[in-house]
PDB file of C-alpha atoms in Angstrom:
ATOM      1  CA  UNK A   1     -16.715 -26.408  28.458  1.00 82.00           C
ATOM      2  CA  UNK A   2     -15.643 -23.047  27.434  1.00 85.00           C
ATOM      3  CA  UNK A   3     -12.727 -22.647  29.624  1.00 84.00           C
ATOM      4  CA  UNK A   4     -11.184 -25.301  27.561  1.00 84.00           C
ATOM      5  CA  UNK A   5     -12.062 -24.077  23.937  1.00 87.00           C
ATOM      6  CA  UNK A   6     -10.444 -20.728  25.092  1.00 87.00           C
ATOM      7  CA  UNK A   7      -7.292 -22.496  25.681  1.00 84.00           C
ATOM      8  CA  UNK A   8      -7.170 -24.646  22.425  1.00 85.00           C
ATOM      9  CA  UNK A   9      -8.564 -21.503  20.482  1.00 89.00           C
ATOM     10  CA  UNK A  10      -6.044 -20.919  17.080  1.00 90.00           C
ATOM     11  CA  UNK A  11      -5.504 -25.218  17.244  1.00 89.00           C
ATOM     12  CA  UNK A  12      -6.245 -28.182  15.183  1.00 92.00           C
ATOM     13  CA  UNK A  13      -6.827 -31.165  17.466  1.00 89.00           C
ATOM     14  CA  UNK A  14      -7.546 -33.912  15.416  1.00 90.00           C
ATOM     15  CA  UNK A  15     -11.022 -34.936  17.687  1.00 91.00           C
ATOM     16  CA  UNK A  16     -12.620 -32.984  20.514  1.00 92.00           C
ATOM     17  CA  UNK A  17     -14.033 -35.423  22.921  1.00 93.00           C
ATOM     18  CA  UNK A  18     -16.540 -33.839  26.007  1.00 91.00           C
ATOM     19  CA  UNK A  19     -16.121 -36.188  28.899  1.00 92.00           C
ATOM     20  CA  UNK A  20     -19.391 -36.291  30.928  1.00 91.00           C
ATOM     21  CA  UNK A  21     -17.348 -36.447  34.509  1.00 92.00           C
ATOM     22  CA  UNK A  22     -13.913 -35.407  35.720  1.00 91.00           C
ATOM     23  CA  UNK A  23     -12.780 -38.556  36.145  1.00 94.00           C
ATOM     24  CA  UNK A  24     -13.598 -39.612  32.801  1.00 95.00           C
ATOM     25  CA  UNK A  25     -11.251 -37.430  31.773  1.00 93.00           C
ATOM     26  CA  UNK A  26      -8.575 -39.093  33.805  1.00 94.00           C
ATOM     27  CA  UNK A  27      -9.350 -42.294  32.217  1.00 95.00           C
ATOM     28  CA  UNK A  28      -9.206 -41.391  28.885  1.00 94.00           C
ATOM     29  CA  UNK A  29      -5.591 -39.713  29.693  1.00 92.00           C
ATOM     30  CA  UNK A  30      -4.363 -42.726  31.492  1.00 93.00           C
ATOM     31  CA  UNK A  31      -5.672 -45.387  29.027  1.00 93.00           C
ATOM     32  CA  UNK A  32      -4.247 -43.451  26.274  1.00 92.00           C
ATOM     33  CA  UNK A  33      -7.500 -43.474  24.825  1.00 93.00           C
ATOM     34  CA  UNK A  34      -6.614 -39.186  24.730  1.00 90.00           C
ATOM     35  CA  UNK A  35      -3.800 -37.099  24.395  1.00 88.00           C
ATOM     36  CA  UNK A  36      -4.469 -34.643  26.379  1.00 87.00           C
ATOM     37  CA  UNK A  37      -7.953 -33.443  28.566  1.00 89.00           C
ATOM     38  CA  UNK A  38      -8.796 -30.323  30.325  1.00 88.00           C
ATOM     39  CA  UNK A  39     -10.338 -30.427  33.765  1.00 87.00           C
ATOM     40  CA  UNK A  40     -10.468 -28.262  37.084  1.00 85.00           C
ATOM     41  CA  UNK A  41      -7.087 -28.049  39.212  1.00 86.00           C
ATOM     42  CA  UNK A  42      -8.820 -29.587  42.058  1.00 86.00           C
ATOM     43  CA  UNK A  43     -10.688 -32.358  40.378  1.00 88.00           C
ATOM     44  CA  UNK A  44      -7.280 -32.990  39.275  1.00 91.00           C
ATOM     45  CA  UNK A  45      -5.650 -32.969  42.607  1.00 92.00           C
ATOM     46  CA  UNK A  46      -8.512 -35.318  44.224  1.00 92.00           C
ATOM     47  CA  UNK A  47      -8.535 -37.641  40.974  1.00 93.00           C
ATOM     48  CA  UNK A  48      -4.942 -37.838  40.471  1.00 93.00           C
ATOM     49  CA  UNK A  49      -4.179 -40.691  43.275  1.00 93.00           C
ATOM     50  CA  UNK A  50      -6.674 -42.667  41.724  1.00 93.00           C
ATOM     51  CA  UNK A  51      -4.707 -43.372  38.431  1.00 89.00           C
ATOM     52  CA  UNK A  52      -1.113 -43.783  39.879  1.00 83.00           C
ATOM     53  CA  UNK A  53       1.580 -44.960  38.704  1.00 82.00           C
ATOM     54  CA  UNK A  54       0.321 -42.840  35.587  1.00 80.00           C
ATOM     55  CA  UNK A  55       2.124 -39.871  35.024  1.00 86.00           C
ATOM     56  CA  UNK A  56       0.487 -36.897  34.184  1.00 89.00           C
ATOM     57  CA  UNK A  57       1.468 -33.489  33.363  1.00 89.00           C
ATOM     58  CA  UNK A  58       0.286 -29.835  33.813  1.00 88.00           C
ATOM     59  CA  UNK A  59       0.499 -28.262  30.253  1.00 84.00           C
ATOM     60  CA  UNK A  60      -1.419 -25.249  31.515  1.00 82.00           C
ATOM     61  CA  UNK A  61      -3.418 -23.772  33.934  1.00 82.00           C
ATOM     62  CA  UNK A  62      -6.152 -21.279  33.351  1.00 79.00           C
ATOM     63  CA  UNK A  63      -7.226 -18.241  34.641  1.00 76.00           C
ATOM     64  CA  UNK A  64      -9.718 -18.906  37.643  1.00 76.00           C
ATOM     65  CA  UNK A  65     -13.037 -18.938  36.655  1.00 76.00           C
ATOM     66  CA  UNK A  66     -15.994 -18.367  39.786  1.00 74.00           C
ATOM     67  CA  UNK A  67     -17.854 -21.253  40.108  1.00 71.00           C
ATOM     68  CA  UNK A  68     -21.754 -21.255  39.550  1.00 68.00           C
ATOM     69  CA  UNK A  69     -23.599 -19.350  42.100  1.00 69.00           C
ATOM     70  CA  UNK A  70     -27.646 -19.260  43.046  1.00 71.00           C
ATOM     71  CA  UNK A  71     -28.748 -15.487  41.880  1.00 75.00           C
ATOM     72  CA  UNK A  72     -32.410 -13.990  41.943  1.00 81.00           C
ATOM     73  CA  UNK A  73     -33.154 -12.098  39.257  1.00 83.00           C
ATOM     74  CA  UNK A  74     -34.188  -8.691  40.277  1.00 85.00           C
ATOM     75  CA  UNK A  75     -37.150  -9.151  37.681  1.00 91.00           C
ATOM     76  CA  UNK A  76     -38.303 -11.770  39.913  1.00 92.00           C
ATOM     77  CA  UNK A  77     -41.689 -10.639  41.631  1.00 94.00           C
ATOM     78  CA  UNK A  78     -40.752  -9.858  45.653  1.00 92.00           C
ATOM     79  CA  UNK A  79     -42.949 -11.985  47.271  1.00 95.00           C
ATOM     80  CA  UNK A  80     -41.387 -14.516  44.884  1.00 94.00           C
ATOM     81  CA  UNK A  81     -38.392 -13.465  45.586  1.00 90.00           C
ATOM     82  CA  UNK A  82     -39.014 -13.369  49.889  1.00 91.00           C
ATOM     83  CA  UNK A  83     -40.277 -16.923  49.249  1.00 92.00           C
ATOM     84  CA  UNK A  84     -37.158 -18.528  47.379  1.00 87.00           C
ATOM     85  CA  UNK A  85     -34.994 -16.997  50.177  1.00 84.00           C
ATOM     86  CA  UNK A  86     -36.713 -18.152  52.868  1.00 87.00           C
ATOM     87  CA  UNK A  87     -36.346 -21.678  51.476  1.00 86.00           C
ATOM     88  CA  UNK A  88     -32.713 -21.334  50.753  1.00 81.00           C
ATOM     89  CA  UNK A  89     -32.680 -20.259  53.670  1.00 80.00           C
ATOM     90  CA  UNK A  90     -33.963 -23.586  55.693  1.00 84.00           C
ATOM     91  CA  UNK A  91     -31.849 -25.965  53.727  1.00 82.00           C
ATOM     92  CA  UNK A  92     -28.671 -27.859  55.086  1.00 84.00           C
ATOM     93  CA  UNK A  93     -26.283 -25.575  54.910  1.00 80.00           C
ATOM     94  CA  UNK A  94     -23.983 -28.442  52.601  1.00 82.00           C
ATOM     95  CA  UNK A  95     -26.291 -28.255  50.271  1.00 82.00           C
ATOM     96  CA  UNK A  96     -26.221 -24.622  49.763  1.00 76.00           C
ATOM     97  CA  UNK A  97     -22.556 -24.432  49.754  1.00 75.00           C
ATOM     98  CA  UNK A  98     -22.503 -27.266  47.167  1.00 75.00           C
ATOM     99  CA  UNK A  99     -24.911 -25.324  45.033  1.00 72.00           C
ATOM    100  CA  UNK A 100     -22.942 -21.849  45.666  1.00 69.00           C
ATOM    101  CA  UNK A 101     -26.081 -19.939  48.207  1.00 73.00           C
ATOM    102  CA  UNK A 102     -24.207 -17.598  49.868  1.00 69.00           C
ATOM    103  CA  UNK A 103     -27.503 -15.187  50.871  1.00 68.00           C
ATOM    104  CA  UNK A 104     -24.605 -12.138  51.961  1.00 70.00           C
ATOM    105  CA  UNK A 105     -22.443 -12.268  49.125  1.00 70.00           C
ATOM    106  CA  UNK A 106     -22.022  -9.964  46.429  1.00 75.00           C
ATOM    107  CA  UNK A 107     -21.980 -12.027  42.959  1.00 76.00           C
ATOM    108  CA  UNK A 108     -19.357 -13.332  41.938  1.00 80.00           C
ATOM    109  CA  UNK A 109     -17.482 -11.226  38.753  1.00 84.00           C
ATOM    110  CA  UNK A 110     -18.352 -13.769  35.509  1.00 85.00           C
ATOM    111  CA  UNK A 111     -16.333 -11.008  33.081  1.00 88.00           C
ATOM    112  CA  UNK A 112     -13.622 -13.324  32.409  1.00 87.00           C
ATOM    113  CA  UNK A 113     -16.133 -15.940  31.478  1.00 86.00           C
ATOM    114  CA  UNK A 114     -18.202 -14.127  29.256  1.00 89.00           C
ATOM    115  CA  UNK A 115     -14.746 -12.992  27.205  1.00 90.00           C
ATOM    116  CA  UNK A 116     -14.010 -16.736  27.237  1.00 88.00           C
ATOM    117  CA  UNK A 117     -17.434 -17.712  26.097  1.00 90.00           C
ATOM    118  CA  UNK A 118     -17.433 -14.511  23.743  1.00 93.00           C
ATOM    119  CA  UNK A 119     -14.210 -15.641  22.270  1.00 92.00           C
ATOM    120  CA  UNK A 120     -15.246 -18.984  21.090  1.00 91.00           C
ATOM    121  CA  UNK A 121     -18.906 -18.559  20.843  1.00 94.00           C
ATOM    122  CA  UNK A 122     -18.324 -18.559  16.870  1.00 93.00           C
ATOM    123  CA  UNK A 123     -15.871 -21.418  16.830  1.00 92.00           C
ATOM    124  CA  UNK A 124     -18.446 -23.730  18.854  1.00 91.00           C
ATOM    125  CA  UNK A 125     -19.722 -25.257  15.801  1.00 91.00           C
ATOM    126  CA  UNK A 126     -16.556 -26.691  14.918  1.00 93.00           C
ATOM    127  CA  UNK A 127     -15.800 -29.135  17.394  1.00 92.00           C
ATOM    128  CA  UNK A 128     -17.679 -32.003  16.193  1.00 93.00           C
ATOM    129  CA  UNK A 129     -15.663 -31.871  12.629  1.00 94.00           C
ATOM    130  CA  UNK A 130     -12.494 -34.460  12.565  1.00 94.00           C
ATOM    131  CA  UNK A 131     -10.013 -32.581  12.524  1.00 94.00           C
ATOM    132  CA  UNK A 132     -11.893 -29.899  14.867  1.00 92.00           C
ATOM    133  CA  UNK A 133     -10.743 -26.762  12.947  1.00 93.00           C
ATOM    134  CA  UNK A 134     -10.978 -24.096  16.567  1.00 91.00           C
ATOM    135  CA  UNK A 135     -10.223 -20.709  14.912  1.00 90.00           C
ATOM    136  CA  UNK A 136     -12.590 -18.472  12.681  1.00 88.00           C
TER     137      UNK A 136
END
């Protein structure tokens, strides 16, 4: 969501449309029903034989943003905390790589998203108006 605000920051579109699903996305671009949609490279990649013969075309490509990770707070109590790892710790592990658990990890560095989410916090507002005015 804010990934592609930052990119169409200082633009006029005349609608902003949010697409509940990647692939919705796709649909919209191939039916013509959208000029142009914003979605992760490889959502993209695994979409994009789905819609052939439609043509599509990279206009840009963002920084990489971390995806969403599981993180105690270190507020949490520690017997709290001793009892949500043990049961992250006993589930499949595809379902705790799906949901980003990695118990040895450091966190992942979210900077460049908060700038991003920083940057267009104040424009947010905008994107129901038609045309969607995305500057301050």
């Amino acid at each position: 969501y804010y990934v592609p605000l930052y990119e169409l920051y200082g633009t006029t579109p005349s609608e902003v449309r949010i697409a509940s699903t990647p692939a919705m996305v796709m649909e919209w671009l191939a039916n013509q029903e959208a000029d142009l949609g914003a979605l992760a490279k490889d959502e993209f990649d695994r979409l994009r034989p789905q819609f052939s013969p439609t043509t599509f075309r990279i206009l840009r490509a963002s920084r990489r943003i971390p995806s969403g990770s599981v993180l105690i707070s270190p507020a949490i109590d520690r017997n709290q905390q001793a009892v949500i790892q043990k049961a992250m710790s006993e589930v499949l592990p595809n379902i705790a790589q799906q949901v980003g658990y990695i118990p040895s990890a450091a966190p992942p560095d979210y900077n460049t998203l908060i700038e991003f989410i920083e940057k267009v916090k104040p424009i947010e507002a905008n994107i129901n108006e038609k045309p969607a005015r995305l500057y301050e």
